[in-house]
Amino acid sequence: MAEFIYPVAQSIAGVDEVGRGPLVGDVVTAAVILDPARPIAGLADSKKLSEKRRVALYDEIKDKALAWCIGRANPEEIDRLNILHATLLAMQRAVAGLSITPDFVLIDGNRCPALAMPAQAVVKGDSLVQEISAASILAKVTRDREMAELDRLFPQYGFAQHKGYPTALHREKLMQFGATPHHRRSFAPVRNALIDAEVLAASEPATLY
């Protein structure tokens, strides 16, 4: 991991998000305070790890971290606030839910939510900061499992395969089957599928009895 100059603080939390781009489901965040006395080998950006390695690290992080918390914002909040502000809200929830209050928070990306303590945005933080790497792994595994559960409820959409991202398959299934209650109405492919469904319904001749 490249060198990152940590701020001077007693207790540092790392925060990351997963799920800004998908058309369905919550945006999921995690906040993690690691234990210096119990180091975790192999922490890295969750996207660069195999699923098997992510799951192993997920369990190890939950076991060894001094504190961790999952935060989220649901599709209704995403549609109401927009995805950026919903993500910042989910980050606030993750930090607020920590059993230990950090004195400093490091956030992946270039925007910090409003927090009660000092915070710093770190571009590519999931590759530079161990606490953010740990948060990215918790958030990624959590959201992937939620997509697997959604796949069991709506097997026709292929959620376990594309994790809700706007792949060609997902767009095709969205046009074929319409939107589920878990889809984000404000995202263009979902909005277009809903409009198409309304147009189709309006164009069907009424049945006379």
CSV table of N, CA and C in Angstrom, one decimal, residues 3-89:
chain,number,residue,atom,x,y,z
A,3,GLU,N,2.3,5.1,0.5
A,3,GLU,CA,2.4,5.8,1.8
A,3,GLU,C,1.4,6.9,1.9
A,4,PHE,N,0.7,6.9,3.0
A,4,PHE,CA,-0.3,8.0,3.2
A,4,PHE,C,0.0,8.6,4.6
A,5,ILE,N,0.1,9.9,4.6
A,5,ILE,CA,0.4,10.6,5.9
A,5,ILE,C,-0.9,10.8,6.7
A,6,TYR,N,-0.9,10.0,7.8
A,6,TYR,CA,-2.1,10.0,8.6
A,6,TYR,C,-2.2,11.3,9.4
A,7,PRO,N,-3.4,11.8,9.7
A,7,PRO,CA,-3.5,12.9,10.6
A,7,PRO,C,-3.2,12.5,12.0
A,8,VAL,N,-2.8,13.4,12.9
A,8,VAL,CA,-2.5,13.1,14.3
A,8,VAL,C,-3.8,13.0,15.0
A,9,ALA,N,-4.2,11.8,15.4
A,9,ALA,CA,-5.4,11.5,16.1
A,9,ALA,C,-5.3,10.2,16.9
A,10,GLN,N,-6.1,10.1,17.9
A,10,GLN,CA,-6.1,8.9,18.7
A,10,GLN,C,-6.9,7.8,18.1
A,11,SER,N,-8.0,8.1,17.5
A,11,SER,CA,-9.0,7.1,17.0
A,11,SER,C,-9.4,7.6,15.6
A,12,ILE,N,-9.0,6.9,14.6
A,12,ILE,CA,-9.4,7.2,13.2
A,12,ILE,C,-10.3,6.2,12.6
A,13,ALA,N,-11.4,6.7,12.0
A,13,ALA,CA,-12.3,5.9,11.3
A,13,ALA,C,-12.2,6.1,9.8
A,14,GLY,N,-12.2,5.0,9.0
A,14,GLY,CA,-12.3,5.0,7.6
A,14,GLY,C,-13.7,4.8,7.1
A,15,VAL,N,-14.1,5.5,6.0
A,15,VAL,CA,-15.4,5.3,5.5
A,15,VAL,C,-15.4,5.2,4.0
A,16,ASP,N,-16.2,4.3,3.5
A,16,ASP,CA,-16.3,4.1,2.0
A,16,ASP,C,-17.8,3.7,1.7
A,17,GLU,N,-18.1,3.8,0.4
A,17,GLU,CA,-19.4,3.5,0.0
A,17,GLU,C,-19.4,2.5,-1.2
A,18,VAL,N,-20.5,1.7,-1.4
A,18,VAL,CA,-20.6,0.9,-2.5
A,18,VAL,C,-22.1,1.0,-3.0
A,19,GLY,N,-22.2,1.1,-4.3
A,19,GLY,CA,-23.6,1.1,-4.8
A,19,GLY,C,-24.1,2.5,-5.3
A,20,ARG,N,-23.2,3.4,-5.7
A,20,ARG,CA,-23.7,4.7,-6.3
A,20,ARG,C,-24.3,4.5,-7.7
A,21,GLY,N,-23.7,3.6,-8.4
A,21,GLY,CA,-24.0,3.4,-9.8
A,21,GLY,C,-25.2,2.5,-10.1
A,22,PRO,N,-25.5,1.5,-9.3
A,22,PRO,CA,-26.6,0.6,-9.7
A,22,PRO,C,-28.0,1.3,-9.8
A,23,LEU,N,-28.9,0.6,-10.5
A,23,LEU,CA,-30.2,1.1,-10.7
A,23,LEU,C,-31.2,0.6,-9.6
A,24,VAL,N,-30.7,-0.3,-8.7
A,24,VAL,CA,-31.6,-0.9,-7.8
A,24,VAL,C,-30.9,-1.0,-6.4
A,25,GLY,N,-31.7,-1.0,-5.3
A,25,GLY,CA,-31.2,-1.3,-4.0
A,25,GLY,C,-30.6,-0.1,-3.3
A,26,ASP,N,-30.1,-0.3,-2.1
A,26,ASP,CA,-29.6,0.8,-1.3
A,26,ASP,C,-28.2,1.1,-1.7
A,27,VAL,N,-27.8,2.4,-1.4
A,27,VAL,CA,-26.3,2.7,-1.4
A,27,VAL,C,-25.9,2.4,0.0
A,28,VAL,N,-24.8,1.5,0.1
A,28,VAL,CA,-24.3,1.0,1.4
A,28,VAL,C,-23.0,1.6,1.7
A,29,THR,N,-22.8,2.0,3.0
A,29,THR,CA,-21.6,2.6,3.4
A,29,THR,C,-21.1,1.8,4.6
A,30,ALA,N,-19.8,1.9,4.9
A,30,ALA,CA,-19.3,1.3,6.2
A,30,ALA,C,-18.3,2.3,6.8
A,31,ALA,N,-18.2,2.3,8.1
A,31,ALA,CA,-17.2,3.0,8.9
A,31,ALA,C,-16.5,2.0,9.7
A,32,VAL,N,-15.1,2.1,9.8
A,32,VAL,CA,-14.3,1.1,10.5
A,32,VAL,C,-13.2,1.8,11.3
A,33,ILE,N,-13.1,1.4,12.6
A,33,ILE,CA,-11.9,1.8,13.4
A,33,ILE,C,-11.1,0.6,13.6
A,34,LEU,N,-9.9,0.5,13.1
A,34,LEU,CA,-9.1,-0.7,13.2
A,34,LEU,C,-8.3,-0.7,14.6
A,35,ASP,N,-7.9,-1.9,15.0
A,35,ASP,CA,-7.2,-2.0,16.2
A,35,ASP,C,-5.7,-2.2,15.9
A,36,PRO,N,-4.9,-1.2,16.3
A,36,PRO,CA,-3.4,-1.3,15.9
A,36,PRO,C,-2.8,-2.5,16.5
A,37,ALA,N,-3.4,-3.1,17.6
A,37,ALA,CA,-2.8,-4.3,18.2
A,37,ALA,C,-3.2,-5.5,17.5
A,38,ARG,N,-4.1,-5.4,16.6
A,38,ARG,CA,-4.6,-6.6,15.9
A,38,ARG,C,-4.6,-6.3,14.4
A,39,PRO,N,-3.4,-6.2,13.8
A,39,PRO,CA,-3.3,-5.9,12.3
A,39,PRO,C,-4.0,-6.9,11.4
A,40,ILE,N,-4.5,-6.5,10.3
A,40,ILE,CA,-5.1,-7.4,9.3
A,40,ILE,C,-4.3,-7.3,8.0
A,41,ALA,N,-3.8,-8.5,7.7
A,41,ALA,CA,-2.9,-8.5,6.4
A,41,ALA,C,-3.8,-8.5,5.2
A,42,GLY,N,-3.3,-7.9,4.1
A,42,GLY,CA,-3.9,-8.0,2.8
A,42,GLY,C,-5.1,-7.0,2.6
A,43,LEU,N,-5.3,-6.0,3.4
A,43,LEU,CA,-6.3,-5.0,3.1
A,43,LEU,C,-6.0,-4.3,1.8
A,44,ALA,N,-7.0,-4.2,1.0
A,44,ALA,CA,-6.9,-3.5,-0.3
A,44,ALA,C,-8.3,-3.0,-0.8
A,45,ASP,N,-8.3,-2.2,-1.8
A,45,ASP,CA,-9.5,-1.8,-2.4
A,45,ASP,C,-10.3,-3.1,-2.7
A,46,SER,N,-11.6,-3.1,-2.2
A,46,SER,CA,-12.4,-4.3,-2.4
A,46,SER,C,-12.6,-4.8,-3.8
A,47,LYS,N,-12.5,-3.8,-4.8
A,47,LYS,CA,-12.7,-4.2,-6.2
A,47,LYS,C,-11.6,-5.0,-6.7
A,48,LYS,N,-10.4,-4.9,-6.1
A,48,LYS,CA,-9.2,-5.6,-6.6
A,48,LYS,C,-9.0,-6.9,-5.9
A,49,LEU,N,-9.9,-7.3,-5.1
A,49,LEU,CA,-9.8,-8.6,-4.4
A,49,LEU,C,-10.8,-9.6,-5.0
A,50,SER,N,-10.5,-10.9,-4.9
A,50,SER,CA,-11.4,-11.9,-5.3
A,50,SER,C,-12.6,-12.0,-4.3
A,51,GLU,N,-13.7,-12.5,-4.7
A,51,GLU,CA,-14.8,-12.6,-3.8
A,51,GLU,C,-14.5,-13.4,-2.6
A,52,LYS,N,-13.8,-14.5,-2.8
A,52,LYS,CA,-13.4,-15.4,-1.7
A,52,LYS,C,-12.5,-14.6,-0.7
A,53,ARG,N,-11.6,-13.8,-1.2
A,53,ARG,CA,-10.7,-13.1,-0.3
A,53,ARG,C,-11.5,-12.0,0.4
A,54,ARG,N,-12.4,-11.3,-0.3
A,54,ARG,CA,-13.2,-10.3,0.3
A,54,ARG,C,-14.0,-10.9,1.5
A,55,VAL,N,-14.6,-12.0,1.3
A,55,VAL,CA,-15.4,-12.6,2.3
A,55,VAL,C,-14.6,-13.0,3.6
A,56,ALA,N,-13.4,-13.5,3.3
A,56,ALA,CA,-12.5,-13.9,4.4
A,56,ALA,C,-12.1,-12.6,5.2
A,57,LEU,N,-11.8,-11.6,4.5
A,57,LEU,CA,-11.4,-10.3,5.1
A,57,LEU,C,-12.6,-9.7,5.9
A,58,TYR,N,-13.7,-9.8,5.3
A,58,TYR,CA,-15.0,-9.3,5.9
A,58,TYR,C,-15.1,-9.9,7.3
A,59,ASP,N,-15.0,-11.2,7.4
A,59,ASP,CA,-15.1,-11.8,8.7
A,59,ASP,C,-14.0,-11.4,9.7
A,60,GLU,N,-12.8,-11.2,9.1
A,60,GLU,CA,-11.6,-10.9,10.0
A,60,GLU,C,-11.8,-9.4,10.5
A,61,ILE,N,-12.2,-8.5,9.6
A,61,ILE,CA,-12.4,-7.1,10.0
A,61,ILE,C,-13.5,-7.0,11.1
A,62,LYS,N,-14.6,-7.7,10.9
A,62,LYS,CA,-15.6,-7.7,12.0
A,62,LYS,C,-15.1,-8.2,13.3
A,63,ASP,N,-14.2,-9.2,13.2
A,63,ASP,CA,-13.7,-9.8,14.4
A,63,ASP,C,-12.7,-8.9,15.1
A,64,LYS,N,-11.8,-8.3,14.3
A,64,LYS,CA,-10.6,-7.6,14.9
A,64,LYS,C,-10.8,-6.1,15.1
A,65,ALA,N,-11.7,-5.5,14.3
A,65,ALA,CA,-11.8,-4.0,14.4
A,65,ALA,C,-12.3,-3.6,15.8
A,66,LEU,N,-11.8,-2.4,16.2
A,66,LEU,CA,-12.3,-1.9,17.5
A,66,LEU,C,-13.8,-1.5,17.4
A,67,ALA,N,-14.2,-1.0,16.2
A,67,ALA,CA,-15.6,-0.7,16.0
A,67,ALA,C,-15.9,-0.7,14.5
A,68,TRP,N,-17.1,-1.0,14.1
A,68,TRP,CA,-17.5,-0.9,12.7
A,68,TRP,C,-19.0,-0.8,12.6
A,69,CYS,N,-19.5,-0.2,11.6
A,69,CYS,CA,-20.9,0.1,11.4
A,69,CYS,C,-21.2,0.2,9.9
A,70,ILE,N,-22.4,-0.4,9.5
A,70,ILE,CA,-22.9,-0.3,8.2
A,70,ILE,C,-24.0,0.8,8.2
A,71,GLY,N,-23.9,1.7,7.2
A,71,GLY,CA,-24.9,2.7,7.0
A,71,GLY,C,-25.5,2.5,5.6
A,72,ARG,N,-26.6,3.1,5.4
A,72,ARG,CA,-27.3,3.0,4.1
A,72,ARG,C,-28.3,4.1,3.8
A,73,ALA,N,-28.6,4.3,2.6
A,73,ALA,CA,-29.8,5.1,2.2
A,73,ALA,C,-30.5,4.3,1.2
A,74,ASN,N,-31.8,4.2,1.3
A,74,ASN,CA,-32.7,3.4,0.5
A,74,ASN,C,-33.1,4.1,-0.8
A,75,PRO,N,-33.7,3.3,-1.8
A,75,PRO,CA,-34.0,3.9,-3.1
A,75,PRO,C,-34.9,5.1,-3.0
A,76,GLU,N,-35.8,5.1,-2.0
A,76,GLU,CA,-36.7,6.3,-1.9
A,76,GLU,C,-35.9,7.5,-1.5
A,77,GLU,N,-35.0,7.3,-0.6
A,77,GLU,CA,-34.1,8.5,-0.2
A,77,GLU,C,-33.2,8.9,-1.3
A,78,ILE,N,-32.7,7.9,-2.1
A,78,ILE,CA,-31.9,8.3,-3.3
A,78,ILE,C,-32.7,9.1,-4.3
A,79,ASP,N,-33.9,8.7,-4.5
A,79,ASP,CA,-34.8,9.4,-5.5
A,79,ASP,C,-35.1,10.8,-5.0
A,80,ARG,N,-35.3,10.9,-3.6
A,80,ARG,CA,-35.7,12.2,-3.1
A,80,ARG,C,-34.5,13.2,-3.0
A,81,LEU,N,-33.3,12.7,-2.6
A,81,LEU,CA,-32.2,13.6,-2.3
A,81,LEU,C,-31.2,13.7,-3.4
A,82,ASN,N,-31.1,12.8,-4.3
A,82,ASN,CA,-30.2,12.5,-5.4
A,82,ASN,C,-29.1,11.6,-4.8
A,83,ILE,N,-28.3,10.9,-5.6
A,83,ILE,CA,-27.4,9.8,-5.2
A,83,ILE,C,-26.3,10.4,-4.4
A,84,LEU,N,-25.8,11.6,-4.7
A,84,LEU,CA,-24.6,12.2,-4.0
A,84,LEU,C,-25.1,12.4,-2.5
A,85,HIS,N,-26.2,13.1,-2.3
A,85,HIS,CA,-26.6,13.5,-1.0
A,85,HIS,C,-27.1,12.3,-0.2
A,86,ALA,N,-27.7,11.3,-0.9
A,86,ALA,CA,-28.0,10.1,-0.2
A,86,ALA,C,-26.8,9.3,0.3
A,87,THR,N,-25.7,9.3,-0.5
A,87,THR,CA,-24.5,8.7,-0.1
A,87,THR,C,-23.9,9.4,1.1
A,88,LEU,N,-23.9,10.7,1.1
A,88,LEU,CA,-23.3,11.4,2.2
A,88,LEU,C,-24.1,11.2,3.5
A,89,LEU,N,-25.5,11.0,3.3
A,89,LEU,CA,-26.3,10.7,4.5
A,89,LEU,C,-26.0,9.3,5.0
